CSV table of C-alpha atoms in Angstrom, one decimal:
chain,number,residue,atom,x,y,z
J,1,MET,CA,-23.5,-81.6,-46.1
J,2,THR,CA,-23.8,-80.7,-42.5
J,3,VAL,CA,-22.3,-77.8,-40.6
J,4,GLN,CA,-20.0,-80.4,-39.0
J,5,ASP,CA,-19.0,-81.6,-42.4
J,6,LEU,CA,-18.1,-78.0,-43.3
J,7,ILE,CA,-16.1,-77.6,-40.1
J,8,GLU,CA,-14.2,-80.9,-40.8
J,9,GLN,CA,-13.1,-79.5,-44.0
J,10,LYS,CA,-10.9,-77.0,-42.1
J,11,LEU,CA,-11.4,-74.3,-44.7
J,12,PHE,CA,-12.9,-72.0,-42.1
J,13,ALA,CA,-11.8,-71.2,-38.4
J,14,VAL,CA,-14.4,-72.0,-35.8
J,15,VAL,CA,-15.4,-68.8,-33.8
J,16,ASN,CA,-18.3,-70.4,-32.2
J,17,MET,CA,-19.4,-74.0,-32.1
J,18,GLY,CA,-23.2,-73.9,-32.2
J,19,ASP,CA,-25.8,-76.4,-30.7
J,20,ASP,CA,-26.7,-78.0,-34.2
J,21,THR,CA,-23.7,-78.9,-36.0
J,22,GLU,CA,-25.7,-81.8,-37.7
J,23,ARG,CA,-27.9,-79.2,-39.4
J,24,GLU,CA,-27.9,-79.7,-43.2
J,25,ILE,CA,-26.6,-76.8,-45.2
J,26,THR,CA,-28.9,-75.9,-48.3
J,27,THR,CA,-26.9,-73.4,-49.9
J,28,PRO,CA,-24.5,-70.5,-49.4
J,29,PHE,CA,-26.0,-67.0,-49.1
J,30,CYS,CA,-24.1,-63.7,-49.5
J,31,CYS,CA,-25.3,-60.6,-48.1
J,32,ASP,CA,-24.1,-57.6,-45.9
J,33,LEU,CA,-27.5,-55.7,-45.6
J,34,LEU,CA,-29.4,-57.1,-42.7
J,35,SER,CA,-32.8,-56.0,-43.9
J,36,VAL,CA,-32.2,-57.8,-47.2
J,37,ALA,CA,-30.9,-61.0,-45.4
J,38,MET,CA,-33.8,-61.0,-43.0
J,39,GLY,CA,-36.2,-61.3,-46.0
J,40,ARG,CA,-34.2,-63.3,-48.4
J,41,ALA,CA,-31.8,-65.6,-46.6
J,42,PRO,CA,-33.0,-69.2,-47.3
J,43,ALA,CA,-33.5,-71.5,-44.3
J,44,GLY,CA,-30.4,-73.7,-43.8
J,45,CYS,CA,-28.1,-71.4,-45.7
J,46,ALA,CA,-24.4,-70.8,-44.9
J,47,TRP,CA,-24.6,-67.1,-44.6
J,48,VAL,CA,-21.4,-65.4,-45.7
J,49,THR,CA,-21.0,-61.8,-44.4
J,50,VAL,CA,-18.6,-59.2,-43.0
J,51,MET,CA,-21.2,-57.8,-40.6
J,52,GLY,CA,-20.0,-58.8,-37.1
J,53,ASN,CA,-22.5,-57.6,-34.6
J,54,ARG,CA,-25.2,-59.0,-32.5
J,55,ASN,CA,-27.8,-57.9,-35.1
J,56,THR,CA,-26.3,-60.3,-37.6
J,57,LEU,CA,-26.9,-63.1,-35.0
J,58,ALA,CA,-30.5,-62.1,-34.5
J,59,VAL,CA,-31.1,-62.0,-38.3
J,60,ALA,CA,-29.3,-65.4,-38.6
J,61,SER,CA,-31.7,-66.9,-36.0
J,62,LEU,CA,-34.7,-65.3,-37.5
J,63,ALA,CA,-33.7,-66.5,-41.0
J,64,ASP,CA,-33.0,-69.8,-39.6
J,65,ALA,CA,-29.4,-70.0,-41.2
J,66,ALA,CA,-27.5,-73.1,-40.5
J,67,CYS,CA,-24.3,-71.1,-39.9
J,68,VAL,CA,-22.7,-67.7,-40.4
J,69,ILE,CA,-19.3,-67.5,-42.1
J,70,MET,CA,-17.4,-64.1,-41.3
J,71,ALA,CA,-15.5,-63.4,-44.4
J,72,GLU,CA,-12.6,-61.0,-45.4
J,73,GLY,CA,-11.1,-61.2,-41.9
J,74,ALA,CA,-14.2,-59.7,-40.4
J,75,SER,CA,-14.8,-60.7,-36.7
J,76,LEU,CA,-17.6,-60.7,-34.4
J,77,ASP,CA,-17.7,-57.9,-31.9
J,78,GLU,CA,-18.0,-58.9,-28.1
J,79,ALA,CA,-21.8,-58.5,-28.2
J,80,GLY,CA,-22.1,-60.5,-31.4
J,81,LEU,CA,-19.9,-63.4,-29.9
J,82,ALA,CA,-22.1,-63.3,-26.8
J,83,ALA,CA,-25.2,-63.6,-28.9
J,84,ALA,CA,-23.6,-66.5,-30.8
J,85,LYS,CA,-23.0,-68.3,-27.7
J,86,GLN,CA,-26.4,-67.5,-26.1
J,87,GLN,CA,-28.3,-68.5,-29.3
J,88,GLY,CA,-26.2,-71.6,-30.2
J,89,ILE,CA,-25.2,-70.4,-33.6
J,90,THR,CA,-22.2,-71.7,-35.3
J,91,VAL,CA,-20.0,-69.0,-36.5
J,92,LEU,CA,-17.0,-69.6,-38.8
J,93,ALA,CA,-14.3,-67.3,-40.1
J,94,SER,CA,-12.3,-66.8,-43.3
J,95,GLU,CA,-9.8,-64.3,-44.8
J,96,GLU,CA,-11.2,-65.1,-48.1
J,97,PRO,CA,-13.5,-62.6,-49.9
J,98,VAL,CA,-17.3,-63.1,-49.6
J,99,PHE,CA,-17.6,-64.5,-53.0
J,100,VAL,CA,-14.6,-67.0,-52.5
J,101,ALA,CA,-16.0,-68.3,-49.1
J,102,ALA,CA,-19.5,-68.8,-50.6
J,103,LEU,CA,-18.0,-70.6,-53.7
J,104,SER,CA,-16.1,-72.9,-51.5
J,105,VAL,CA,-19.3,-74.0,-49.8
J,106,TRP,CA,-21.1,-74.2,-53.1
J,107,LYS,CA,-18.4,-76.5,-54.6
J,108,MET,CA,-18.6,-78.8,-51.5
J,109,LEU,CA,-22.4,-79.0,-51.8
J,110,GLU,CA,-22.1,-79.8,-55.5
J,111,THR,CA,-19.5,-82.6,-54.9
J,112,GLU,CA,-21.7,-84.1,-52.4
J,113,ASN,CA,-24.7,-83.8,-54.6
J,114,ALA,CA,-22.8,-85.4,-57.5
J,115,SER,CA,-22.0,-88.4,-55.3
């Protein structure tokens, strides 16, 4: 499943359309501690978090995340949105809890893999 496929499901609002929406999503990843995400987020993940600042976007870039999903109604601050635009990172948003948002991604990946 690509980032574009995820967007087309319309489960999440698009905050910023990144440069590489044809990027494959490997797995969801949940973490709100940036130092942990920096070391453990797998490349290609859909990172689900409530941390909405430019440091989050720096870690997403460093970890090579496919996209960031802001959960629980969290939003990017101005500096975070500017960083997302500058770095071409796709950022999505959801009112759902972190676990539920990640589970939605997981289920879509499992459905695709079963096909």
